[in-house]
Short mmCIF file of C-alpha atoms in Angstrom, two decimals:
data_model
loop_
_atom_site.label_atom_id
_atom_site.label_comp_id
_atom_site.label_asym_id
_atom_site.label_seq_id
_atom_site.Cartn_x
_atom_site.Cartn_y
_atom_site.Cartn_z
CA UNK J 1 144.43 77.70 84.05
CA UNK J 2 142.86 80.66 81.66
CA UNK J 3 144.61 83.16 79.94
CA UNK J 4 144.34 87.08 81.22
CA UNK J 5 145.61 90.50 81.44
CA UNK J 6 146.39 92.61 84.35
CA UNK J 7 143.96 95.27 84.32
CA UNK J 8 144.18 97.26 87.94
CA UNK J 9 145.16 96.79 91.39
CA UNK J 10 142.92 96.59 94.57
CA UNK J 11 143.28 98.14 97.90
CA UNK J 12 141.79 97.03 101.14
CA UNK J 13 143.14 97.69 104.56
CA UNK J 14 140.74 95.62 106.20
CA UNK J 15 141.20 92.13 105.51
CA UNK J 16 141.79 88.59 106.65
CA UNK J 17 145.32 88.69 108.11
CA UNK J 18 146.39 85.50 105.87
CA UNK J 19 146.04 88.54 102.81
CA UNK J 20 148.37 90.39 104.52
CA UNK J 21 151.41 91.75 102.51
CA UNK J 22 150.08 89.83 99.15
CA UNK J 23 149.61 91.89 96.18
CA UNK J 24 146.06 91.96 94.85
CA UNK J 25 145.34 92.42 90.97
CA UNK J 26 142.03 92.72 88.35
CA UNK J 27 142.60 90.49 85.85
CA UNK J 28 140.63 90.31 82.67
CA UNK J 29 140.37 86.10 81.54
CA UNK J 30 141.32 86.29 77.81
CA UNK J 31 141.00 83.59 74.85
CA UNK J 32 143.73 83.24 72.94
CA UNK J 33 142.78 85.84 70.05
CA UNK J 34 142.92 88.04 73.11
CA UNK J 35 138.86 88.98 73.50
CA UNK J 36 137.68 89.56 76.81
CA UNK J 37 136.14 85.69 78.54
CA UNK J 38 134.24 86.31 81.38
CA UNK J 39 133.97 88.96 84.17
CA UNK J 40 137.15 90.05 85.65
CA UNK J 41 138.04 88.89 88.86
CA UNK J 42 140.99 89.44 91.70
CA UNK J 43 144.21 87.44 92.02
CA UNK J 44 147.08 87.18 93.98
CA UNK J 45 150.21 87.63 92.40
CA UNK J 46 153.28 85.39 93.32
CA UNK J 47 155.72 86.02 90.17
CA UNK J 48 155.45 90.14 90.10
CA UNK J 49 153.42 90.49 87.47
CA UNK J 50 152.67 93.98 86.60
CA UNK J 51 150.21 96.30 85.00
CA UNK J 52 148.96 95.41 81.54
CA UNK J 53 151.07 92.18 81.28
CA UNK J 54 149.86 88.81 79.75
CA UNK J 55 149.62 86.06 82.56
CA UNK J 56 147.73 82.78 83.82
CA UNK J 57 146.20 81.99 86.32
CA UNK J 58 144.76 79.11 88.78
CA UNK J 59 141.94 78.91 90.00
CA UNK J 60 140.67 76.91 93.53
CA UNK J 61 142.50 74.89 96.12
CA UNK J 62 146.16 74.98 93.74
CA UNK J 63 145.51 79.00 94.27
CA UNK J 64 147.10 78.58 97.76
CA UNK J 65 150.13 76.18 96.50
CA UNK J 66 152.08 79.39 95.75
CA UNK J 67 152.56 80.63 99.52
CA UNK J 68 153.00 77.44 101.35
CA UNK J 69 153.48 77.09 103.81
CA UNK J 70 151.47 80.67 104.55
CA UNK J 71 147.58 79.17 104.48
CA UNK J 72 146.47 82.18 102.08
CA UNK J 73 142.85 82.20 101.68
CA UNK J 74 143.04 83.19 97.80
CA UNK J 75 141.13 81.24 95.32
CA UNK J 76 142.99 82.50 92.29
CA UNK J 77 146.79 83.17 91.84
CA UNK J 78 148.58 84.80 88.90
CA UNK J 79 151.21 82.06 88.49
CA UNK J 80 152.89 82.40 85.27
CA UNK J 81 154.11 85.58 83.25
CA UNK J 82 153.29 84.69 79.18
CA UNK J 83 155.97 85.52 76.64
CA UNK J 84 154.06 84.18 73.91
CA UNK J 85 151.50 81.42 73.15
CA UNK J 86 150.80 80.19 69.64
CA UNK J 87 147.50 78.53 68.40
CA UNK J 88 146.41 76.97 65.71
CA UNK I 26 138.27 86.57 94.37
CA UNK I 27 135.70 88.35 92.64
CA UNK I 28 134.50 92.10 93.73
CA UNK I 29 131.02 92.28 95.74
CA UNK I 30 128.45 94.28 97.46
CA UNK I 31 126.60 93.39 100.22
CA UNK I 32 123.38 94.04 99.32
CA UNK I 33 121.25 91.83 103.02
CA UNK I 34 121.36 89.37 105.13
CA UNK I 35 120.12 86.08 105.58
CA UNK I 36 118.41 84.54 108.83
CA UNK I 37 118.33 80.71 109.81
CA UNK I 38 117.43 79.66 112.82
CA UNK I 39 117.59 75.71 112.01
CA UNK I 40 121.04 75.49 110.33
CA UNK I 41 124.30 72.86 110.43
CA UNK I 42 126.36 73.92 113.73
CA UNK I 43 129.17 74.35 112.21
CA UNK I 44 127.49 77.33 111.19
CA UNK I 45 126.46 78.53 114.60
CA UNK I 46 127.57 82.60 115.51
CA UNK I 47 128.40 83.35 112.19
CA UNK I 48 126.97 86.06 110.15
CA UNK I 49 125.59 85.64 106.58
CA UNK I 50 125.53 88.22 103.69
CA UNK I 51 123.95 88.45 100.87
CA UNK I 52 126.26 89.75 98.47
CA UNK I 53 126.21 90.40 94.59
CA UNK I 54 129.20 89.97 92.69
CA UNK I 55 130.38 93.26 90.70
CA UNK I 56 132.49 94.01 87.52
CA UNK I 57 135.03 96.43 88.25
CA UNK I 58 132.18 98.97 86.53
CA UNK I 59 130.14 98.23 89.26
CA UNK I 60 127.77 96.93 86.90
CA UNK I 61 126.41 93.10 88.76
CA UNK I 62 127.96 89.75 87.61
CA UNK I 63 125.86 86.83 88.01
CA UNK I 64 123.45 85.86 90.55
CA UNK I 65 123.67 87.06 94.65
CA UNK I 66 124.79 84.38 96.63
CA UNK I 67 125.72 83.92 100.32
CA UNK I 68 128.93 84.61 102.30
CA UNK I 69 130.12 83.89 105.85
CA UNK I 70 131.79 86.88 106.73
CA UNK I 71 135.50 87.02 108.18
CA UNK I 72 136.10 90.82 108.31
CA UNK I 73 133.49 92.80 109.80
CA UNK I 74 131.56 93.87 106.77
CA UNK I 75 128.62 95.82 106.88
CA UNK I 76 125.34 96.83 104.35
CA UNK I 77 126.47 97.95 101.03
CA UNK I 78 130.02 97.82 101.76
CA UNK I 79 132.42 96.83 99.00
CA UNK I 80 134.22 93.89 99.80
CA UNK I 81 136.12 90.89 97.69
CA UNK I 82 135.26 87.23 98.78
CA UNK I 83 136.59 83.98 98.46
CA UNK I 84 135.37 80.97 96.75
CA UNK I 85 135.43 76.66 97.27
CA UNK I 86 137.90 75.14 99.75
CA UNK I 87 139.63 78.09 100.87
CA UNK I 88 136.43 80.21 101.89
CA UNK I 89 136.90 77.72 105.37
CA UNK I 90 140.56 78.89 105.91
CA UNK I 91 139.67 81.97 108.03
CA UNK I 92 137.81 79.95 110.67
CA UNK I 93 140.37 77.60 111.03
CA UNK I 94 140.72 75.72 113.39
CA UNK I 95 136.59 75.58 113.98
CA UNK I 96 135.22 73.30 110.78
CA UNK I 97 132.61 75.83 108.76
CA UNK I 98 131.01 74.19 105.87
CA UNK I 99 131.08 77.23 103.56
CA UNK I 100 132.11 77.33 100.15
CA UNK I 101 132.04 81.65 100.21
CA UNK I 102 133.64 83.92 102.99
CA UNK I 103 133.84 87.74 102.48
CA UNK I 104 137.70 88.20 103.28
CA UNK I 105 138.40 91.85 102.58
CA UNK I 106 136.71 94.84 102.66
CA UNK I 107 137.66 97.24 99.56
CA UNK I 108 138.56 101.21 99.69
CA UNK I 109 138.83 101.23 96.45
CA UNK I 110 140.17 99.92 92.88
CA UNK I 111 141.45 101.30 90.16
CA UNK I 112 141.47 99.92 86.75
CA UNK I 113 142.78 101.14 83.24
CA UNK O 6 126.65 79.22 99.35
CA UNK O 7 122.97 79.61 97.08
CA UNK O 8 119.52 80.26 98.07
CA UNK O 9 117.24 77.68 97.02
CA UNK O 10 114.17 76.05 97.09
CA UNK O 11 113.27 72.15 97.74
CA UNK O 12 111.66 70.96 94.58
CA UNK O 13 111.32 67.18 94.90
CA UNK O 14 113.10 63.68 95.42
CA UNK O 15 115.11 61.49 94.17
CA UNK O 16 114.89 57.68 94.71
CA UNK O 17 118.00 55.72 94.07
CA UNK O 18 117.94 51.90 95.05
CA UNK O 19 121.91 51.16 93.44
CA UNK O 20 123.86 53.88 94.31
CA UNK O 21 127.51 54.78 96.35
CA UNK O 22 128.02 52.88 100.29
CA UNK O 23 128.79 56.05 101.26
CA UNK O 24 125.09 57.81 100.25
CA UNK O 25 123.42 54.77 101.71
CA UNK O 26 121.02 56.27 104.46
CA UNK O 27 121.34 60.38 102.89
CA UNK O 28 118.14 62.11 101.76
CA UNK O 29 118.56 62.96 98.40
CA UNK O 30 117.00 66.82 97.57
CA UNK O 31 116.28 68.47 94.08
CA UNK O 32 116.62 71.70 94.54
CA UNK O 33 115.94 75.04 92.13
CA UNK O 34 118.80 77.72 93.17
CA UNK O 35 117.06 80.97 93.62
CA UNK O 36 117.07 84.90 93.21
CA UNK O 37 116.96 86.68 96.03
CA UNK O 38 113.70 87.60 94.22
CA UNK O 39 112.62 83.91 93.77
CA UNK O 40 113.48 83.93 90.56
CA UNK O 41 115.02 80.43 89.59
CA UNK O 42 118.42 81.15 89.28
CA UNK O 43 120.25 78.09 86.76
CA UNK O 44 119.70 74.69 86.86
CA UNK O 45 118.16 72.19 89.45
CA UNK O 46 120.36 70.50 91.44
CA UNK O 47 120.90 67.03 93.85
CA UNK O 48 122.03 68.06 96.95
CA UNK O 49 122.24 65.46 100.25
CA UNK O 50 120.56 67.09 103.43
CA UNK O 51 121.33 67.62 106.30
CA UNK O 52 119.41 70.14 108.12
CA UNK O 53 116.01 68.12 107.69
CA UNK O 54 114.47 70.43 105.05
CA UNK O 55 111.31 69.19 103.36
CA UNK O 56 109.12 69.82 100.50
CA UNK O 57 109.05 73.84 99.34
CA UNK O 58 111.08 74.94 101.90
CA UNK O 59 113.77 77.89 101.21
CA UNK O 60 117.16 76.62 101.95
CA UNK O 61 120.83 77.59 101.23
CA UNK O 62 123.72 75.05 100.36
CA UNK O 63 127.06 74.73 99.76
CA UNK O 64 129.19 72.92 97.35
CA UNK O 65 132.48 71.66 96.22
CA UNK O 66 134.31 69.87 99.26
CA UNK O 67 133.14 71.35 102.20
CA UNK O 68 129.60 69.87 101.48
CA UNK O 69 131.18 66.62 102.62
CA UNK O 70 131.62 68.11 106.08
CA UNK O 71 128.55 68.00 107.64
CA UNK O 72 128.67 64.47 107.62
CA UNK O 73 132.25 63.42 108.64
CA UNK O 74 133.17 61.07 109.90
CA UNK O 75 131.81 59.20 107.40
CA UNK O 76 132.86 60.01 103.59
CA UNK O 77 129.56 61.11 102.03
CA UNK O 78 130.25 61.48 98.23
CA UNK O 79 128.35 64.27 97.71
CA UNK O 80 129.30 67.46 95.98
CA UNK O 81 126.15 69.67 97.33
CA UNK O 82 124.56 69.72 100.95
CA UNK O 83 121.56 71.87 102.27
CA UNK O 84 123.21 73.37 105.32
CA UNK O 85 120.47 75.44 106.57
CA UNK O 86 116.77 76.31 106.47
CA UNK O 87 115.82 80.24 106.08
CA UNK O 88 113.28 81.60 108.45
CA UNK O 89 113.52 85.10 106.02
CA UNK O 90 116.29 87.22 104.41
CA UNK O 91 116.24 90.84 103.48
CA UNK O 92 117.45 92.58 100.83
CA UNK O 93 118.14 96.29 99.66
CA UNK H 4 136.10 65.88 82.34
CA UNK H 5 135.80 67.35 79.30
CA UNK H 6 136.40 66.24 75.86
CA UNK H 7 139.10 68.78 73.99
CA UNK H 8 141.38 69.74 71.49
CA UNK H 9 145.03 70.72 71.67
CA UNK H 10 145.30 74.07 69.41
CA UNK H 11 148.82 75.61 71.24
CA UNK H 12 151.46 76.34 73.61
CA UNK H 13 152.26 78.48 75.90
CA UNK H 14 155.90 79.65 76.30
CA UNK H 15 156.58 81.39 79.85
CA UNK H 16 159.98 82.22 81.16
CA UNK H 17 158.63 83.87 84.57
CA UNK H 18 156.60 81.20 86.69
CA UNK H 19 155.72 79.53 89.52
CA UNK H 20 158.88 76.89 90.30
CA UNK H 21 156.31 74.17 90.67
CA UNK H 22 155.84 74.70 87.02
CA UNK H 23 159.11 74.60 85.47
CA UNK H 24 159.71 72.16 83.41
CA UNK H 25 155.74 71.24 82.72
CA UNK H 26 154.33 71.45 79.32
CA UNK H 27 151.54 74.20 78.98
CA UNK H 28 149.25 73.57 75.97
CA UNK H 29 146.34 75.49 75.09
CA UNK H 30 143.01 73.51 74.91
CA UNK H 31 139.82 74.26 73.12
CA UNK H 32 136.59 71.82 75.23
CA UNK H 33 134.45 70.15 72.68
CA UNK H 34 131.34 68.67 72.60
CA UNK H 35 130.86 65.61 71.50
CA UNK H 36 129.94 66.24 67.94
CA UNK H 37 133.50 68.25 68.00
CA UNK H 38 131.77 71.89 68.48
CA UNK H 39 133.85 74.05 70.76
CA UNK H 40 132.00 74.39 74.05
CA UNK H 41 133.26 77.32 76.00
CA UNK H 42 136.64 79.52 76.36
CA UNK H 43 139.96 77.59 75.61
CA UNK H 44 142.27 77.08 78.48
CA UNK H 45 145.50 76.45 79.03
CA UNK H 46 146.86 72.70 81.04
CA UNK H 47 149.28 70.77 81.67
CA UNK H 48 150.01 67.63 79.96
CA UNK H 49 150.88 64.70 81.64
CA UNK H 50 150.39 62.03 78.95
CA UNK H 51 152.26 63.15 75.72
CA UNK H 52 149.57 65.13 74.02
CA UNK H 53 150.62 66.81 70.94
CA UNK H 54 148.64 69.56 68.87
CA UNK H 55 145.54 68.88 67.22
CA UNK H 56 144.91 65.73 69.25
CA UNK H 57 142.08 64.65 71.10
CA UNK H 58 142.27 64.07 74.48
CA UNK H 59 140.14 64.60 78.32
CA UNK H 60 141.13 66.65 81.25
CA UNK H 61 140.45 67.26 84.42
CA UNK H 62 140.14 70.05 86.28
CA UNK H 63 140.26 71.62 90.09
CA UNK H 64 142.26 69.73 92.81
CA UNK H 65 142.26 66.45 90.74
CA UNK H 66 144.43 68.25 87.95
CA UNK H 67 147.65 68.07 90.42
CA UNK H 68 147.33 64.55 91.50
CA UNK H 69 149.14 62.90 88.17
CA UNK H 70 152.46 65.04 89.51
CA UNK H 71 152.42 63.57 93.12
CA UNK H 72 154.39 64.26 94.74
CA UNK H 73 155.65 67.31 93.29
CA UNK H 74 152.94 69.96 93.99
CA UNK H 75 152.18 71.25 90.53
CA UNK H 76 149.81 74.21 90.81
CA UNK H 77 147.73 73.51 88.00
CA UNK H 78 143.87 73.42 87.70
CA UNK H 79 143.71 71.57 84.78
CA UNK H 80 145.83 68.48 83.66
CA UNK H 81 145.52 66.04 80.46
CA UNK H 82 145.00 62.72 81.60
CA UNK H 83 143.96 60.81 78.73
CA UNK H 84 144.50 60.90 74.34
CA UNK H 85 141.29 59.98 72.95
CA UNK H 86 141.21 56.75 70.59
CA UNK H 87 137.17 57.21 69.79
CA UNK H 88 134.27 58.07 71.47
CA UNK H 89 130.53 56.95 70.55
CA UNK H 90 127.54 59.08 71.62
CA UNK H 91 123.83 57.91 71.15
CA UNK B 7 125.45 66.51 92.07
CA UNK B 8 123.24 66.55 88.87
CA UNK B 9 120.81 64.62 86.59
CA UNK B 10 122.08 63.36 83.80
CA UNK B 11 121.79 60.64 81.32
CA UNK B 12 124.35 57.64 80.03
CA UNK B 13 124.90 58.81 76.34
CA UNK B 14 128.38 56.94 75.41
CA UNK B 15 131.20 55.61 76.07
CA UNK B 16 135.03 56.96 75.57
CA UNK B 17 138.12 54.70 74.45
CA UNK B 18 142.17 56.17 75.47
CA UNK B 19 144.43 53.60 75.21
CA UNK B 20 147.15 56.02 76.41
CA UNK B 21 146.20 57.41 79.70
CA UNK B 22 146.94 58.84 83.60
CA UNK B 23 147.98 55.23 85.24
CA UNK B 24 145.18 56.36 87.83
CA UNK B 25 142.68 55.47 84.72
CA UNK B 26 143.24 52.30 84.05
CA UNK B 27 140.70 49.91 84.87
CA UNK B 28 138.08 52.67 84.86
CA UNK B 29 134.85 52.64 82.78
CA UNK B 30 134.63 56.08 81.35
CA UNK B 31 130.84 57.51 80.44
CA UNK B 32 129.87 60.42 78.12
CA UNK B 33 126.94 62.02 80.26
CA UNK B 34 124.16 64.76 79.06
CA UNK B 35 123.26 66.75 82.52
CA UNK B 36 119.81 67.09 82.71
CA UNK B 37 116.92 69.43 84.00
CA UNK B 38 114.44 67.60 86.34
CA UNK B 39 112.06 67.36 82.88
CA UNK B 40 114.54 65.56 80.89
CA UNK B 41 116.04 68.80 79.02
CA UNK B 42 119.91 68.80 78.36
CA UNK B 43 121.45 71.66 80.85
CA UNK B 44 125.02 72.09 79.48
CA UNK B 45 127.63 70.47 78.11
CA UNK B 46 128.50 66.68 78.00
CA UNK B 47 131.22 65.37 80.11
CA UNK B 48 132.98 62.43 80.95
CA UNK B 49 132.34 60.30 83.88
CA UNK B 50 134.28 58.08 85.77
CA UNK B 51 131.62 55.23 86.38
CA UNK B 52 131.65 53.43 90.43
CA UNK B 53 127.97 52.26 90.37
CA UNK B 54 127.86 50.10 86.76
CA UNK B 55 125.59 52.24 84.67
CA UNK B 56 124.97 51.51 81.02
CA UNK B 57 123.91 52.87 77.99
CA UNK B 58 120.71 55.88 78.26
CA UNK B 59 120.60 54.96 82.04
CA UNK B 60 119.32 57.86 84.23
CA UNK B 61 121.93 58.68 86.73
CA UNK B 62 123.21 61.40 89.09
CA UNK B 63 127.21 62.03 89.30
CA UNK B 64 129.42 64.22 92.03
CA UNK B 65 132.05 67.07 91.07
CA UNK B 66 135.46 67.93 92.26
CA UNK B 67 137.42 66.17 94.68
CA UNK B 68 134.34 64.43 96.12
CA UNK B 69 134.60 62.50 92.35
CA UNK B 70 137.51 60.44 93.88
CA UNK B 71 136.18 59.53 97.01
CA UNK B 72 134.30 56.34 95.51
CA UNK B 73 137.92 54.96 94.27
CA UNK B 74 139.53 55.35 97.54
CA UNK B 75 142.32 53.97 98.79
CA UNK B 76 143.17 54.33 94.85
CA UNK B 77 144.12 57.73 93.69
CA UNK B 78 141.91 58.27 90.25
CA UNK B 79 142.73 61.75 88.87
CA UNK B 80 139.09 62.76 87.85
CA UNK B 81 136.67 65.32 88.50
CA UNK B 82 133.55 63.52 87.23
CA UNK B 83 132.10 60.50 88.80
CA UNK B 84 128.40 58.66 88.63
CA UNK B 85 127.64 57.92 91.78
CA UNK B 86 124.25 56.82 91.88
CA UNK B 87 121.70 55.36 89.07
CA UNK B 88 118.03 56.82 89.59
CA UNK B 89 114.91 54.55 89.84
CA UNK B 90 113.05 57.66 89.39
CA UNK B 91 112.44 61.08 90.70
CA UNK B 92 109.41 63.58 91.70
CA UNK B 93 109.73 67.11 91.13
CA UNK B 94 106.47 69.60 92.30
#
């Protein structure tokens, strides 16, 4: 799992109906002294995650674990809200 | 998901027949800038997507979930088409 | 999936049961250019490609499909063989 | 796998139920000669890591299979502390 | 699956129960003309390579298919030691 920020929401009314009704958020990956890692990319959110907040994410097949037993065809899912992480 | 545009197609005449009647794109993944990220690759598309449409697409195991129950040995499917994103 | 072009062999006498009997590719990932787009690759065919030829392929678990029943370890498979693609 | 280092935690009070009660540490990869090798990322340990230890993980589909059967939705587990390695 | 080449060998006394018994590698992945392409990983060995052997390995959830009915949490597995290969 990697580290991100919210950073917008995406709107599409055409779209496979196994998307329908999810919520569908940019999220910039982050390392831990918060700088930008990699290009952003869209997730699913299943913990109502919000705009600007500090999440993780998963990535591949575990994507869909969320919404079992709804067969969402999402490779990435926002599945943790951070309070805080601490690195040495 | 990642953000794309589908910039052409892709014809194959001798191909596995699992991939038989579908269409292939040639899309190129975007940052929410627009600006590309990464190198093209090619989608099976779920959603009736045309040239230079926006869309978001689907990576690994779950890029077969929309053809279900037909087997389609794809590891990308275009699943939504976008009218727009907004990011801060 | 990736375009690609057939750049060679690979000849493997000890090797997994379950590739006994596959055709083992190299293959350069492409541009839609022809520009060589990352590294060179193994991937098991199953299309009959041959030497030079432009091909696409698709990885992660669904290039195990094109063979099933049997369990083909593989991780890459050429799926099809482009007559052409075109490209804005 | 990859070689890494444990360097943190992550604390998160909102998540995904098939997390709670997992331990989220933050891992740096390494090369062999100990030089971090891409972003660090955050997994779940299933073998008693603590911080600054070396230890391997795996990652996609494989990462949820040392919780079986509870379906973790992880991408990346600890499966191993490192005694020593020894590279040519 | 990719090139690469045998360059150690890692030690974890303490590991995923799925591990034990396994022979874990350090490989280099290669380019077709011997150059290093990326990081090193470890393997999960299934074909008994050895030291500076040329060998390909599989990714993902195809890495556990050489180990089945056993259930070995990794993602990295050499499948196949190369007599040689021809690249044009």
């Amino acid at each position: 799992m990697f580290l991100a920020r919210v950073v917008g929401t995406v709107v599409a009314s055409r779209k496979d109906p196994g998307l329908e009704g999810t919520k569908l958020l940019v999220i910039q990956p982050l390392r831990p002294d918060r700088t930008p890692a990699g290009k952003p990319l869209v997730a699913v959110d299943s913990v109502g995650a919000g705009e600007s907040e500090e999440v993780f994410y998963v990535r591949g097949r575990e994507a869909a674990l969320p919404f079992l037993p709804a067969e969402v065809p999402t490779d990435a899912a926002i599945v943790g809200i951070v309070d805080h992480w601490n690195t040495s």
